[in-house]
Short mmCIF file of C-alpha atoms and ligand atoms in Angstrom, two decimals:
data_model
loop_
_atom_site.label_atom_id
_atom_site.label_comp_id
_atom_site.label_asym_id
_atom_site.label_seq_id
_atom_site.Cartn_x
_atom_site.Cartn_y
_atom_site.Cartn_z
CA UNK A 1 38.35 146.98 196.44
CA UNK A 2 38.65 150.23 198.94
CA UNK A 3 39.59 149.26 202.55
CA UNK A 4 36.20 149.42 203.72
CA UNK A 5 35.90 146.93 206.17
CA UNK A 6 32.64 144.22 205.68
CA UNK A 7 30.35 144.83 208.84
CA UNK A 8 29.31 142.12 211.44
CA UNK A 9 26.24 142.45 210.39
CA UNK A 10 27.06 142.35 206.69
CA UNK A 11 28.98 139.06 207.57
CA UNK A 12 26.16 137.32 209.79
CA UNK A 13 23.26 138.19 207.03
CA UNK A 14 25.70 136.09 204.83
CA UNK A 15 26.48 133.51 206.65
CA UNK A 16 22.03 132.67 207.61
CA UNK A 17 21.41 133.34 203.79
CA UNK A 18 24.27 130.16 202.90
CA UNK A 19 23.16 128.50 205.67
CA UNK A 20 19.34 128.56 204.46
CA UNK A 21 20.82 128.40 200.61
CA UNK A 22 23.33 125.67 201.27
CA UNK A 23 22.78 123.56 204.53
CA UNK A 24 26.34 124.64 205.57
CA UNK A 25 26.65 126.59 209.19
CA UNK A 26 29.40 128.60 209.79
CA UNK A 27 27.69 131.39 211.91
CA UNK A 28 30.03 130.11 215.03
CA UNK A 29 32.92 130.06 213.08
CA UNK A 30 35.62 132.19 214.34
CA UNK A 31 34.95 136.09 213.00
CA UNK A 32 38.50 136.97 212.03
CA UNK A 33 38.57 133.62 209.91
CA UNK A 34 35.24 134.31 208.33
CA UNK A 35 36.76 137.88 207.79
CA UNK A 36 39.57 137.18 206.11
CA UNK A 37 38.46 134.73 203.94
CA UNK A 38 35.50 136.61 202.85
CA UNK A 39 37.28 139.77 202.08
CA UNK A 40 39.93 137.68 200.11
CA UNK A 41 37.27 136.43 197.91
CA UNK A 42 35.87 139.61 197.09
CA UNK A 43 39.24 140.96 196.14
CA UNK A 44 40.14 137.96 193.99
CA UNK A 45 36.36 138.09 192.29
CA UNK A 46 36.50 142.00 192.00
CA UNK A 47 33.35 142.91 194.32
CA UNK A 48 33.43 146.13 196.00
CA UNK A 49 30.34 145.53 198.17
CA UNK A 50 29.74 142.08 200.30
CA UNK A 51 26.09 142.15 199.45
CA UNK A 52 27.15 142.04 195.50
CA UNK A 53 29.12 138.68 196.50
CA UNK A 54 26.06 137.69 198.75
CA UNK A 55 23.87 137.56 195.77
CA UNK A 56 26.39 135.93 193.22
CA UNK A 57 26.52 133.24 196.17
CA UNK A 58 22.71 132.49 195.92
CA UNK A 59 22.35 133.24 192.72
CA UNK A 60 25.25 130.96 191.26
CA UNK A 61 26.02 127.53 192.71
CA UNK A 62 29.44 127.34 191.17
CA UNK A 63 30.82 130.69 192.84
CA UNK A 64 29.05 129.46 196.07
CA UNK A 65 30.94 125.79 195.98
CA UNK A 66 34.61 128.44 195.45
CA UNK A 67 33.63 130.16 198.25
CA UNK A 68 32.70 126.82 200.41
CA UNK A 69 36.14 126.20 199.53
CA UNK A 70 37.41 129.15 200.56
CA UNK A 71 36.48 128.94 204.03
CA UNK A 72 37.74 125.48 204.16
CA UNK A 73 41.49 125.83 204.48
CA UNK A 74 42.91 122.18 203.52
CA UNK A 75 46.54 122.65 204.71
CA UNK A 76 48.48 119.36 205.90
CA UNK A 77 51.56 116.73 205.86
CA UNK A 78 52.76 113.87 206.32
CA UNK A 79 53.28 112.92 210.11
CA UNK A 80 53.19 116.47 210.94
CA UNK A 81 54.21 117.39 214.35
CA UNK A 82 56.38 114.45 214.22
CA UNK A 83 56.40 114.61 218.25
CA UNK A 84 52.78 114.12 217.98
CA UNK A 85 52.93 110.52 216.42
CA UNK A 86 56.15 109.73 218.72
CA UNK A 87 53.40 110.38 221.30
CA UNK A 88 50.90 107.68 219.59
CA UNK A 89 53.41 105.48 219.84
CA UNK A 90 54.45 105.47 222.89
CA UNK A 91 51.36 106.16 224.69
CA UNK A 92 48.33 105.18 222.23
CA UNK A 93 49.68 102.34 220.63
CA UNK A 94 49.85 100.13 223.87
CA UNK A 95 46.20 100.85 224.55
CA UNK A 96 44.80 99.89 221.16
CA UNK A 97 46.68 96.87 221.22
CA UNK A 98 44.50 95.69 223.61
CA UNK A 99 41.56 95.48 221.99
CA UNK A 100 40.69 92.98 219.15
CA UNK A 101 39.28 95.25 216.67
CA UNK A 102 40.36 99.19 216.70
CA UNK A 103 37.86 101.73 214.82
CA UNK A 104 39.73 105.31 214.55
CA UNK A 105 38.30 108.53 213.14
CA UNK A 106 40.24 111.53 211.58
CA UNK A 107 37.75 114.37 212.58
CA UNK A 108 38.62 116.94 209.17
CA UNK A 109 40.79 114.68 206.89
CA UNK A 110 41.86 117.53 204.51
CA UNK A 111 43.24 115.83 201.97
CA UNK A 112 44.58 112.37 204.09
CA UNK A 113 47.90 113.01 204.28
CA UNK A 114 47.13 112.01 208.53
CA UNK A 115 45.12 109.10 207.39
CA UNK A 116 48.35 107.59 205.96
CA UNK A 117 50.23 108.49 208.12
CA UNK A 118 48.34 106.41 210.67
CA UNK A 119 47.97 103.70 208.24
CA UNK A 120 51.97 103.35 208.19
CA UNK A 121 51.99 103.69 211.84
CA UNK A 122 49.35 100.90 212.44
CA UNK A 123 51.31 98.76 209.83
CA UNK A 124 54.74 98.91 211.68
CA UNK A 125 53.04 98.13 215.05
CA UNK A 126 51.21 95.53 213.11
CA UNK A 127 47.60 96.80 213.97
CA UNK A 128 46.75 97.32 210.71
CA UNK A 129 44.80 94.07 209.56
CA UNK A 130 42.84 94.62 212.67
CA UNK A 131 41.95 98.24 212.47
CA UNK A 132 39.04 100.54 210.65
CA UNK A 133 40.58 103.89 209.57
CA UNK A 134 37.67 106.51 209.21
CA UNK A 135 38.83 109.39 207.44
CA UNK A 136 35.67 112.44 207.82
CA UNK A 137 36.07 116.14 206.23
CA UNK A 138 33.17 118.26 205.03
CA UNK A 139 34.89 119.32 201.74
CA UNK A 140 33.87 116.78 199.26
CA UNK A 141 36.89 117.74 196.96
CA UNK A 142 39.69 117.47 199.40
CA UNK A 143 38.18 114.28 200.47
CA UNK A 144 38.77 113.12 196.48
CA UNK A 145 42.01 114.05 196.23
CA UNK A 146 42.57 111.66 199.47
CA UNK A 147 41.26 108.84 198.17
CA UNK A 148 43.07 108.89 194.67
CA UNK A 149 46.37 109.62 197.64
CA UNK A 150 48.79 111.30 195.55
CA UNK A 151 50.65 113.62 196.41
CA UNK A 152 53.58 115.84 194.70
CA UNK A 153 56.93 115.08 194.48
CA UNK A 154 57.85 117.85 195.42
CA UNK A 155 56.80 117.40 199.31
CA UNK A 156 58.39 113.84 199.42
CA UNK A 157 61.90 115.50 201.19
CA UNK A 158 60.16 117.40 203.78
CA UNK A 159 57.66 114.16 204.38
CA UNK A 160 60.36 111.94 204.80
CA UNK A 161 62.19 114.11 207.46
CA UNK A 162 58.84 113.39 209.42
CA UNK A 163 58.52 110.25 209.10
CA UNK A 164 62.43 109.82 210.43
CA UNK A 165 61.27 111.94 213.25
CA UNK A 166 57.96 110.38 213.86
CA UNK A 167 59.86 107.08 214.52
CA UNK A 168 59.48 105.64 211.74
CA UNK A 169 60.78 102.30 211.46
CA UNK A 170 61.02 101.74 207.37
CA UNK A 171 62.14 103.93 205.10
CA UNK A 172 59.22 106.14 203.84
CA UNK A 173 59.86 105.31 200.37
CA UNK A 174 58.60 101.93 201.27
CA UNK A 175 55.30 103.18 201.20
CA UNK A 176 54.31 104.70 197.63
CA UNK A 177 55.50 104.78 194.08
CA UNK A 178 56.98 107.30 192.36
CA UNK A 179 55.01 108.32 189.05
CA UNK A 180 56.05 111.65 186.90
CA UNK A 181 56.10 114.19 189.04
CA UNK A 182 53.88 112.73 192.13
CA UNK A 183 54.17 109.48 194.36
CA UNK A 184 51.05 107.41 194.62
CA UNK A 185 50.20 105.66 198.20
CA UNK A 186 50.52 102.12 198.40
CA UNK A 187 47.33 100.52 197.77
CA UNK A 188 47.67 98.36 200.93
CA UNK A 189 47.52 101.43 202.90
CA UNK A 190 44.15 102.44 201.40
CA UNK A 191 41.92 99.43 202.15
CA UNK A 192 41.34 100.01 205.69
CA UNK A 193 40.60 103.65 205.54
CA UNK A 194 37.11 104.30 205.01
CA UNK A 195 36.55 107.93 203.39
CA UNK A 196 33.19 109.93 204.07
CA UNK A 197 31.76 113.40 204.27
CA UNK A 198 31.05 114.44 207.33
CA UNK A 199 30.05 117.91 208.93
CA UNK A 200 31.15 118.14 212.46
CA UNK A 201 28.69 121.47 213.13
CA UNK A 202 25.51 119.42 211.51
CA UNK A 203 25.85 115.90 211.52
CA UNK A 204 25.90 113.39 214.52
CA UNK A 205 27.90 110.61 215.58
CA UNK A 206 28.03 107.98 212.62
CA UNK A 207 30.44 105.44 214.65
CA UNK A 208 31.67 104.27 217.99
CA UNK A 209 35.68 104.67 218.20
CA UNK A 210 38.54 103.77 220.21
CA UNK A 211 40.30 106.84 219.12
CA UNK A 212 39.45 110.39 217.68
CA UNK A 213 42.06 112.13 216.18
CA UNK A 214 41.25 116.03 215.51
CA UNK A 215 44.10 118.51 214.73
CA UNK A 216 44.23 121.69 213.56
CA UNK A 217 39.96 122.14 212.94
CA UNK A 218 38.34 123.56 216.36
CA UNK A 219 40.70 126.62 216.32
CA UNK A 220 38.13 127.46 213.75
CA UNK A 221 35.63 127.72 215.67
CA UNK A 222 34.39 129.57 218.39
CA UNK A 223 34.00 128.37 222.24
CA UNK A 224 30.03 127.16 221.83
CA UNK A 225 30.83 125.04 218.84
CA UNK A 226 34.06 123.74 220.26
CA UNK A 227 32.20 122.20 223.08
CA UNK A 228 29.48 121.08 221.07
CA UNK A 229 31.94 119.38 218.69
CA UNK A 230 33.75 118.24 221.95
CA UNK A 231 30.24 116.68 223.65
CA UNK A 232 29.80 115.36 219.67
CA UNK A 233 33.87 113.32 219.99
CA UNK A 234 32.97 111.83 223.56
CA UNK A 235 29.20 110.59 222.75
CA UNK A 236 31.66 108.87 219.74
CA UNK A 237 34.30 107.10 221.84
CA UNK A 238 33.90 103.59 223.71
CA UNK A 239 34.34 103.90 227.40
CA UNK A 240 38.27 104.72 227.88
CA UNK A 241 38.34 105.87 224.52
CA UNK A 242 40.93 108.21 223.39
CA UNK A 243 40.92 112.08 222.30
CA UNK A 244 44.22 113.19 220.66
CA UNK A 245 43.95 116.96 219.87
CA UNK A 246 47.61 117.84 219.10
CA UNK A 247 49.26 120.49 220.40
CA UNK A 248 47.56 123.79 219.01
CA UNK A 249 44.34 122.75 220.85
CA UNK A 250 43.06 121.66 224.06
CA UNK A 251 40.23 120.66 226.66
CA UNK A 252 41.20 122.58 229.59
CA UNK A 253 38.63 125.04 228.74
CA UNK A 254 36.24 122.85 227.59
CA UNK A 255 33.47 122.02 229.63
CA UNK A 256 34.15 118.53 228.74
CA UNK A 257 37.82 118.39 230.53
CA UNK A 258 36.31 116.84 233.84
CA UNK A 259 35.64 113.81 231.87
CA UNK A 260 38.93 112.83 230.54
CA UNK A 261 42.52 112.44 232.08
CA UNK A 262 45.75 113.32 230.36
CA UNK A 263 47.80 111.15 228.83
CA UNK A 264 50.31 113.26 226.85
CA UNK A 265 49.73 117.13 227.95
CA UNK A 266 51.97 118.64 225.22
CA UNK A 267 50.62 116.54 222.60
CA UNK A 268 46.84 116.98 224.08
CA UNK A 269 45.98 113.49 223.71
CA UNK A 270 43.54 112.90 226.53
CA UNK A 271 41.35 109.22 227.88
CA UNK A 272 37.57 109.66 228.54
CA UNK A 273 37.33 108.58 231.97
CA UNK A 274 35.53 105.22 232.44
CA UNK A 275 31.88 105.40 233.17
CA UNK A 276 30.81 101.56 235.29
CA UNK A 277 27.06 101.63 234.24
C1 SAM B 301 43.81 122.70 208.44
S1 SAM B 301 42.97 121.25 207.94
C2 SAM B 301 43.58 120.08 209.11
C3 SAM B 301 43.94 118.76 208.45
C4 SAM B 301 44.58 117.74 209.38
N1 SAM B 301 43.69 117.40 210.48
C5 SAM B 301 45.91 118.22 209.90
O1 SAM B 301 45.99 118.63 211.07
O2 SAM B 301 46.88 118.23 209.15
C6 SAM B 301 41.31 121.59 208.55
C7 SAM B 301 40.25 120.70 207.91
O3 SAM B 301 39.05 120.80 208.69
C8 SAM B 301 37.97 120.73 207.80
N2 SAM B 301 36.76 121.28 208.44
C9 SAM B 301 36.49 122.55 208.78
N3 SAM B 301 35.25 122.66 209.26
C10 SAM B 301 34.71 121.41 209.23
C11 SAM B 301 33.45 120.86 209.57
N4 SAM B 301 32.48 121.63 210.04
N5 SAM B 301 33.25 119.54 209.41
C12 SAM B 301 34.24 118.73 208.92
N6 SAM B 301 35.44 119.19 208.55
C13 SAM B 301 35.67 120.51 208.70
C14 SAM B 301 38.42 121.53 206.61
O4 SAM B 301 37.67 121.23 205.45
C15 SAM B 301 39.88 121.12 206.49
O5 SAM B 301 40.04 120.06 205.60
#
């Protein structure tokens, strides 16, 4: 391909025509995401024009579900941001302990890696008999690979440095066994998460939750969708529910932030306020 840069309008014509095509809606993604991924694709496939690629997208559902992909980046870990779940401990944990049954929902899953991580957490603080897992992501193949939960060998070092840094308790071999060259997750780990596809643009709250967990997705997106994905996370959590955003993202600009105070402001890990009806 030249360096001709796609147009905006080049993009947004593609983006209504896989909307319409597809059902998925990523016209308020952010641009230079969209960008980059888009022009990536047309270098890997060879197309020197974005309409070309616009009507191998319509035209062929098996290059559109590579290009779905594509704009779905599935990166993850173990614990990651260790300081994050040192945070959960320390101020989340003592919350949920209070209540006798604990829903939580991973908002964009990838593929689980967080969703056992919480699953080990909730098992050392002994929550876990007590507690639904919801695990939510919008690509259907990532979501596979996390229930099957294996994982490569070859990330097992640099997971269990997390895990020691998380405050961990065990040691983090405890929790899978090693097969070839990938560990599989202990199956007691698995039975309280609850996998599902989920689109946070276009679907609507499925569940009421003490706790929303939702890292590394709304950067994605641009300031209308974040605080329609925001209003979307507090119509889904009880009354003194909790929001834990991690540290890449926030609510301070969020037209949502009057509504919750802060309970960790590095980790972004906020309580809706309580609403006495
Ligand atoms: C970078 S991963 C983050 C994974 C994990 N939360 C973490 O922080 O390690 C972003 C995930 O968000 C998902 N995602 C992006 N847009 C989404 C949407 N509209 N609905 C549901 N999931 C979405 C992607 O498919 C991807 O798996």
């Amino acid at each position: 391909m030249d360096n001709r840069i796609v147009t905006e309008l080049e993009i947004s014509s593609l983006l209504d025509a896989v909307y319409k095509a597809y059902g998925y809606d990523f016209r308020q993604y952010s641009p230079a995401h969209i960008q980059r991924r888009i022009t990536n694709r047309m270098v890997l496939s060879g197309f020197k024009e974005l309409s070309q690629m616009q009507s191998r997208i319509l035209e062929d559902e098996a290059f559109a579900a590579k290009f779905l992909q594509d704009l779905s980046i599935t990166v993850t870990e173990m614990f990651r941001d260790p300081d994050f779940y040192r945070s959960l401990r320390e101020n989340v944990i003592p919350i949920l302990r209070t209540y006798p049954f604990i829903k939580i929902w991973h908002a964009g899953c990838a593929t689980g890696e967080e969703a056992y991580s919480m699953a080990i957490l909730l098992k050392e603080e002994e929550l876990a008999e007590r507690t639904t897992i919801y695990a939510t992501d919008f690509n259907q193949r990532a979501l596979n690979e996390a229930k099957e939960g294996i994982f490569s060998n070859a990330l097992i070092k640099e997971y269990t440095l997390n895990y020691q840094l998380s405050g961990g308790k065990k040691s983090f071999s405890d929790y899978y066994t090693s097969h070839y060259d990938n560990v599989i997750m202990d199956q007691s780990l698995k039975k309280n998460i609850v996998w599902a596809n989920h689109n946070l643009v276009t679907d609507s709250v499925f569940a009421e939750v003490h706790l929303i967990l939702c890292r590394n997705v709304l950067i994605y997106f641009e300031r209308d969708l974040q605080n329609k994905v925001q209003r979307l996370f507090y119509d889904s959590l009880t009354n003194g529910g909790i929001l834990a955003l991690g540290s890449k993202e926030g609510l301070r600009f969020s037209e949502m932030y009057e509504f919750y105070t802060e309970l960790d402001k590095k980790q972004r890990i906020f309580k809706k306020n309580r609403v006495w009806i």
